[in-house]
Coordinates of C-alpha atoms and ligand atoms in Angstrom, one line a residue:
M1 CA 144.7 -50.9 -48.3
T2 CA 143.7 -49.5 -51.6
S3 CA 143.2 -51.4 -54.8
T4 CA 144.0 -50.2 -58.3
T5 CA 142.1 -51.6 -61.2
T6 CA 144.2 -52.1 -64.3
Q7 CA 143.1 -53.0 -67.9
N8 CA 139.8 -54.7 -67.0
N9 CA 137.8 -55.2 -63.9
L10 CA 139.0 -58.8 -63.4
I11 CA 142.5 -57.6 -62.5
D12 CA 143.3 -55.8 -59.3
L13 CA 146.8 -54.8 -58.3
L14 CA 146.7 -54.5 -54.5
P15 CA 149.6 -52.4 -53.2
T16 CA 150.0 -54.2 -49.9
R17 CA 153.6 -53.3 -49.5
V18 CA 155.3 -52.5 -46.2
S19 CA 156.6 -49.2 -47.5
D20 CA 157.4 -47.5 -50.9
D21 CA 160.6 -49.4 -51.3
N22 CA 159.3 -52.7 -49.7
G23 CA 161.8 -52.4 -46.9
L24 CA 164.9 -52.1 -49.1
A25 CA 166.4 -49.2 -47.2
Q26 CA 165.9 -50.9 -43.8
D27 CA 167.3 -54.2 -45.1
V28 CA 170.4 -52.5 -46.5
K29 CA 171.0 -50.4 -43.4
Q30 CA 170.7 -53.5 -41.1
G31 CA 172.5 -55.9 -43.4
L32 CA 175.5 -53.7 -44.1
S33 CA 175.9 -52.8 -40.4
Q34 CA 176.3 -56.3 -39.2
S35 CA 179.2 -58.7 -39.4
P36 CA 179.4 -60.7 -41.7
K37 CA 177.5 -58.2 -44.0
K38 CA 174.3 -59.4 -45.6
L39 CA 171.7 -58.3 -48.1
S40 CA 168.4 -60.1 -48.6
S41 CA 167.8 -62.0 -51.8
R42 CA 164.2 -60.8 -52.0
F43 CA 165.5 -57.6 -53.5
F44 CA 167.1 -59.2 -56.6
Y45 CA 164.0 -58.8 -58.6
D46 CA 163.7 -55.3 -59.9
A47 CA 162.9 -55.0 -63.6
K48 CA 166.5 -55.6 -64.6
G49 CA 166.9 -58.5 -62.0
S50 CA 163.7 -60.1 -63.3
Q51 CA 165.1 -59.9 -66.9
L52 CA 168.4 -61.4 -65.8
F53 CA 166.6 -64.2 -64.0
Q54 CA 164.7 -65.1 -67.2
Q55 CA 168.1 -65.5 -68.8
I56 CA 169.4 -67.6 -65.9
M57 CA 166.4 -70.0 -66.4
E58 CA 167.5 -70.6 -70.0
L59 CA 171.2 -71.3 -69.1
P60 CA 172.4 -74.9 -69.8
E61 CA 173.7 -75.1 -66.2
Y62 CA 170.5 -73.9 -64.5
Y63 CA 168.7 -77.3 -64.2
L64 CA 166.1 -76.2 -61.6
T65 CA 163.6 -74.6 -63.9
K66 CA 163.9 -77.4 -66.5
L67 CA 163.4 -80.2 -64.0
E68 CA 160.3 -78.5 -62.4
H69 CA 159.0 -77.7 -65.9
Q70 CA 159.3 -81.3 -66.8
I71 CA 157.4 -82.4 -63.7
L72 CA 154.6 -79.9 -64.2
S73 CA 154.3 -80.5 -67.9
R74 CA 154.2 -84.3 -67.7
Q75 CA 152.3 -84.8 -64.4
R76 CA 150.0 -81.8 -64.4
K77 CA 146.8 -83.9 -64.8
E78 CA 147.8 -86.0 -61.8
I79 CA 148.7 -83.0 -59.8
L80 CA 145.4 -81.2 -60.6
F81 CA 143.4 -84.4 -59.9
A82 CA 145.1 -84.7 -56.5
V83 CA 144.3 -81.1 -55.5
D84 CA 140.6 -81.5 -56.6
T85 CA 139.4 -79.0 -59.2
T86 CA 135.8 -80.0 -59.0
S87 CA 134.7 -77.2 -56.6
P88 CA 135.6 -73.5 -56.9
F89 CA 139.1 -72.4 -55.6
Q90 CA 141.7 -69.7 -55.7
L91 CA 145.1 -70.7 -57.1
V92 CA 147.5 -68.6 -54.9
D93 CA 151.0 -68.4 -56.4
L94 CA 153.6 -67.3 -53.8
G95 CA 156.5 -65.5 -55.4
A96 CA 154.9 -66.0 -58.8
G97 CA 157.6 -64.3 -60.8
D98 CA 156.8 -64.7 -64.5
A99 CA 154.7 -67.8 -63.7
Y100 CA 156.5 -69.6 -66.4
K101 CA 155.7 -73.0 -64.9
T102 CA 152.4 -72.0 -63.3
K103 CA 151.2 -71.4 -66.8
L104 CA 151.3 -75.1 -67.5
L105 CA 148.7 -75.6 -64.7
L106 CA 146.7 -72.6 -65.7
S107 CA 146.5 -73.8 -69.3
E108 CA 145.3 -77.2 -68.1
L109 CA 142.7 -75.6 -65.8
M110 CA 141.5 -73.2 -68.5
G111 CA 141.2 -76.2 -70.9
M112 CA 139.0 -78.2 -68.3
K113 CA 137.0 -75.0 -67.6
A114 CA 137.7 -75.2 -63.9
D115 CA 135.9 -72.7 -61.6
F116 CA 138.9 -70.8 -60.2
S117 CA 140.7 -67.5 -59.9
Y118 CA 144.4 -66.9 -60.1
V119 CA 146.1 -64.9 -57.3
P120 CA 149.8 -64.2 -58.1
L121 CA 151.6 -62.8 -55.0
D122 CA 155.0 -61.2 -55.4
I123 CA 157.1 -58.6 -53.7
S124 CA 158.2 -57.2 -57.1
Q125 CA 155.6 -54.9 -58.5
D126 CA 157.5 -54.7 -61.8
Q127 CA 157.2 -58.4 -62.1
L128 CA 153.5 -58.4 -61.3
S129 CA 152.7 -55.7 -63.8
L130 CA 154.3 -57.7 -66.6
L131 CA 152.6 -60.9 -65.5
L132 CA 149.2 -59.2 -65.4
E133 CA 149.6 -58.0 -69.0
D134 CA 150.6 -61.4 -70.1
M135 CA 147.6 -63.1 -68.3
H136 CA 145.2 -60.5 -69.9
H137 CA 146.5 -61.4 -73.4
R138 CA 146.6 -65.1 -72.9
W139 CA 143.4 -65.7 -71.0
P140 CA 141.2 -62.6 -71.0
S141 CA 138.4 -64.4 -69.1
L142 CA 140.6 -65.6 -66.3
P143 CA 139.9 -63.7 -63.0
V144 CA 143.3 -62.5 -61.7
K145 CA 143.9 -60.7 -58.5
A146 CA 147.6 -59.8 -58.1
L147 CA 149.0 -59.0 -54.7
A148 CA 152.1 -56.9 -54.5
A149 CA 153.2 -58.1 -51.1
E150 CA 155.6 -60.0 -48.9
Y151 CA 154.4 -63.6 -48.6
F152 CA 152.7 -63.5 -45.2
Q153 CA 151.3 -60.0 -45.6
G154 CA 149.6 -61.2 -48.8
L155 CA 148.3 -64.4 -47.2
E156 CA 147.0 -62.5 -44.2
W157 CA 145.2 -60.1 -46.6
L158 CA 143.6 -63.0 -48.4
N159 CA 142.5 -64.6 -45.2
Q160 CA 140.8 -61.4 -44.1
H161 CA 139.2 -60.6 -47.4
E162 CA 138.5 -63.9 -49.2
R163 CA 136.8 -67.0 -47.9
Q164 CA 137.4 -69.4 -50.8
R165 CA 139.2 -72.7 -50.8
K166 CA 142.9 -72.2 -51.6
V167 CA 145.4 -74.2 -53.6
V168 CA 148.7 -72.6 -52.7
L169 CA 151.8 -72.9 -54.9
F170 CA 155.3 -72.2 -53.8
L171 CA 157.3 -73.3 -56.8
G172 CA 160.9 -72.9 -58.0
S173 CA 162.5 -74.0 -54.7
N174 CA 161.9 -70.5 -53.4
I175 CA 161.7 -72.1 -49.9
G176 CA 165.4 -72.9 -50.3
N177 CA 166.2 -69.2 -50.0
F178 CA 165.4 -69.5 -46.3
D179 CA 167.7 -71.2 -43.8
L180 CA 166.3 -74.4 -42.3
D181 CA 164.8 -72.7 -39.2
E182 CA 163.2 -70.0 -41.4
A183 CA 161.9 -72.6 -43.8
K184 CA 160.2 -74.5 -41.0
N185 CA 158.9 -71.3 -39.6
F186 CA 157.5 -70.5 -43.1
L187 CA 155.8 -73.9 -43.3
C188 CA 154.3 -73.7 -39.8
T189 CA 153.1 -70.1 -40.3
L190 CA 151.6 -71.0 -43.7
R191 CA 149.9 -74.0 -42.1
Q192 CA 148.1 -71.6 -39.6
S193 CA 146.6 -69.7 -42.5
L194 CA 145.3 -72.8 -44.3
H195 CA 142.0 -74.6 -43.7
P196 CA 141.6 -78.5 -43.9
E197 CA 140.2 -78.3 -47.4
D198 CA 143.1 -76.3 -48.8
S199 CA 146.3 -77.7 -50.3
F200 CA 149.8 -76.7 -50.8
L201 CA 152.2 -77.6 -53.7
L202 CA 155.8 -77.0 -52.7
G203 CA 158.7 -77.1 -55.2
L204 CA 162.0 -78.2 -53.9
D205 CA 165.5 -78.7 -55.2
L206 CA 166.8 -82.0 -54.0
R207 CA 170.4 -83.0 -53.0
K208 CA 172.5 -84.1 -56.0
D209 CA 176.1 -84.0 -57.4
P210 CA 177.6 -81.0 -55.6
E211 CA 179.4 -79.9 -58.8
K212 CA 176.2 -79.8 -60.8
I213 CA 174.6 -77.6 -58.0
R214 CA 177.6 -75.2 -57.9
R215 CA 177.7 -74.7 -61.6
A216 CA 174.0 -73.7 -61.6
Y217 CA 174.9 -70.7 -59.5
D218 CA 178.2 -69.8 -61.3
D219 CA 177.5 -70.2 -65.0
A220 CA 180.2 -69.9 -67.6
A221 CA 178.5 -66.9 -69.4
G222 CA 178.5 -64.9 -66.2
V223 CA 174.7 -64.2 -66.1
T224 CA 174.4 -65.2 -62.4
S225 CA 177.3 -62.9 -61.6
A226 CA 175.4 -60.0 -63.3
F227 CA 172.2 -61.0 -61.5
N228 CA 174.0 -60.9 -58.1
L229 CA 175.8 -57.6 -58.9
N230 CA 172.5 -56.0 -60.0
L231 CA 171.6 -55.9 -56.3
L232 CA 174.3 -53.2 -55.9
H233 CA 173.1 -51.4 -59.0
R234 CA 169.6 -51.4 -57.6
I235 CA 170.9 -49.9 -54.3
N236 CA 172.8 -47.3 -56.3
K237 CA 169.7 -46.4 -58.2
E238 CA 167.0 -46.5 -55.5
L239 CA 169.0 -45.5 -52.5
Q240 CA 171.4 -43.0 -54.1
A241 CA 174.5 -45.1 -53.3
D242 CA 177.9 -45.2 -55.0
F243 CA 178.9 -48.9 -55.2
D244 CA 181.6 -49.3 -57.9
L245 CA 180.4 -52.5 -59.5
D246 CA 183.8 -53.2 -61.0
E247 CA 185.2 -53.4 -57.4
F248 CA 182.9 -56.2 -56.3
Q249 CA 182.8 -59.8 -57.6
H250 CA 180.3 -62.7 -57.5
F251 CA 181.4 -65.8 -55.6
A252 CA 179.3 -69.0 -55.1
E253 CA 180.0 -72.2 -53.1
Y254 CA 178.1 -75.3 -52.1
D255 CA 178.3 -77.0 -48.7
P256 CA 177.4 -80.6 -49.2
L257 CA 177.3 -81.3 -45.4
E258 CA 174.5 -78.7 -44.9
G259 CA 173.1 -78.8 -48.4
T260 CA 173.4 -75.0 -48.7
M261 CA 174.4 -73.2 -51.8
R262 CA 175.6 -69.7 -50.8
S263 CA 176.2 -66.7 -53.0
F264 CA 178.3 -63.7 -52.0
L265 CA 179.5 -60.3 -53.4
I266 CA 183.2 -59.8 -52.5
S267 CA 184.8 -56.5 -52.2
R268 CA 188.0 -56.6 -54.3
K269 CA 189.7 -53.9 -52.2
A270 CA 189.4 -51.8 -49.0
Q271 CA 186.8 -49.2 -49.9
E272 CA 183.9 -47.1 -48.5
V273 CA 180.5 -46.8 -50.0
T274 CA 178.0 -44.0 -49.2
I275 CA 174.3 -44.6 -49.3
G276 CA 172.6 -41.2 -49.8
A277 CA 169.1 -42.3 -48.8
L278 CA 170.5 -43.5 -45.5
N279 CA 172.9 -40.6 -45.0
Q280 CA 175.5 -43.2 -44.1
T281 CA 178.9 -44.6 -45.2
F282 CA 179.9 -48.2 -44.9
Q283 CA 183.5 -49.5 -44.8
F284 CA 184.6 -52.7 -46.7
E285 CA 187.8 -54.4 -46.0
A286 CA 189.7 -56.0 -48.9
W287 CA 188.1 -59.4 -49.8
E288 CA 185.2 -58.8 -47.3
A289 CA 182.1 -60.7 -48.3
I290 CA 178.4 -59.7 -48.4
H291 CA 176.2 -62.7 -48.1
T292 CA 173.4 -62.3 -50.7
E293 CA 171.7 -65.6 -51.1
N294 CA 171.1 -69.1 -49.7
S295 CA 169.7 -71.8 -51.9
Y296 CA 169.1 -74.8 -49.7
K297 CA 168.9 -78.4 -51.2
F298 CA 166.6 -80.8 -49.4
S299 CA 166.3 -84.5 -48.9
L300 CA 162.7 -85.9 -49.2
R301 CA 163.0 -87.3 -45.6
Q302 CA 163.8 -83.8 -44.3
V303 CA 160.8 -82.3 -46.1
E304 CA 158.4 -85.0 -44.7
E305 CA 159.7 -84.4 -41.2
M306 CA 159.4 -80.6 -41.5
A307 CA 155.9 -80.9 -43.0
Q308 CA 154.7 -83.2 -40.3
D309 CA 156.1 -81.1 -37.5
C310 CA 154.1 -78.2 -38.9
G311 CA 150.8 -80.0 -39.2
F312 CA 150.9 -81.1 -42.8
K313 CA 150.7 -84.6 -44.3
V314 CA 152.4 -85.5 -47.5
Q315 CA 149.7 -86.4 -50.0
D316 CA 151.8 -87.0 -53.1
V317 CA 155.4 -86.5 -54.3
F318 CA 156.0 -85.7 -57.9
T319 CA 159.6 -85.9 -59.1
D320 CA 161.5 -85.8 -62.4
P321 CA 163.1 -89.0 -63.7
S322 CA 166.5 -88.1 -62.3
H323 CA 165.0 -87.3 -58.8
G324 CA 166.7 -83.9 -58.9
F325 CA 163.6 -81.9 -58.1
A326 CA 160.3 -82.5 -56.4
D327 CA 156.9 -81.0 -56.2
V328 CA 155.4 -82.1 -52.9
L329 CA 151.7 -81.9 -52.4
L330 CA 150.9 -81.2 -48.7
R331 CA 147.5 -81.2 -46.9
P332 CA 146.8 -79.6 -43.6
V333 CA 146.1 -82.3 -40.9
H334 CA 143.1 -81.5 -38.8
Ligands
SAM1 C1 163.1 -67.3 -58.3 S1 161.7 -66.4 -58.7 C2 160.6 -67.7 -58.8 C3 159.5 -67.5 -59.7 C4 158.5 -68.6 -60.0 N1 157.7 -69.0 -58.8 C5 159.2 -69.8 -60.5 O1 159.1 -70.9 -59.9 O2 159.9 -69.8 -61.5 C6 161.3 -65.8 -57.1 C7 160.2 -64.7 -57.0 O3 159.8 -64.6 -55.6 C8 159.6 -63.2 -55.3 N2 159.9 -63.0 -53.9 C9 161.1 -63.2 -53.3 N3 161.0 -63.0 -52.0 C10 159.7 -62.7 -51.7 C11 159.0 -62.4 -50.6 N4 159.6 -62.3 -49.4 N5 157.7 -62.1 -50.7 C12 157.1 -62.1 -51.9 N6 157.7 -62.4 -53.0 C13 159.0 -62.7 -53.0 C14 160.6 -62.5 -56.3 O4 160.2 -61.2 -56.5 C15 160.6 -63.4 -57.5 O5 159.6 -62.9 -58.5

């Protein structure tokens, strides 16, 4: 793996990606060949997708960011006390995005002159470049090492190259994008890469009024719809495809039995789409769905059980006053 130094010697952008397109072509080929059709939500965040997600976070319906922001802004001192900031550590931010909420913790840590470095890890290199610039302007003395990688690739790289204590963040209910088996697998795999002195702060969207959940993924202004459709635009651009965006529509539904919010792109008519980079044509029936995202909503009991099964103990649970969102602090059990 090579490392590129940008702006100053405290910032390294490590291109740890699987391939030039991060696996987009392979995911599209596989996902559109199966029934029902599927595309991975991890490809939402190109430059345009990241911009649209910023707008989503500001929507009145999108409660997730506001609730987690409230938790981190009101309880950051308690959270940092619980993870122990008295000895040096790396703050590893899985799926960092624009680090909007992480900045609350960073600002507190900078204020207390904690001995730490910041390691944002994200599959979107566009997103990381913007974040690096922002960090450089805000806190020029903060050592930042950005990893452009898939979660576990990045963690594996860190384990091989760095030996410092880790405080790992997985905020924004990103874990909800996995199905339950994958989420458990994620926790158990993460546990294997952590040492007893490390800690893990996990942000989770909790079960609540199903209508409130559904509206968060189908806003009145149509920004979530544009965000979902942008995936097809990205495939058009990066894989030379000819999706007609007017002939697909966003659809989102919440299943209160399972706690799963699902998003789809629906083909409005029978049509075929050619993907130049794959040299392949895909058939769509009228009203056929492409499953693009799961956003799982948890109960705290479920999280505790899953964490215990994977060798973590729950050290603390930080919630907002409505108990709509939780940041759970987990410690590896040894
Ligand atoms: C919803 S944003 C969350 C950003 C931020 N952590 C927050 O809480 O607001 C999800 C971020 O995770 C990244 N991401 C999604 N799947 C990923 C994967 N498999 N590996 C690494 N990053 C991923 C996306 O590129 C995006 O920036």
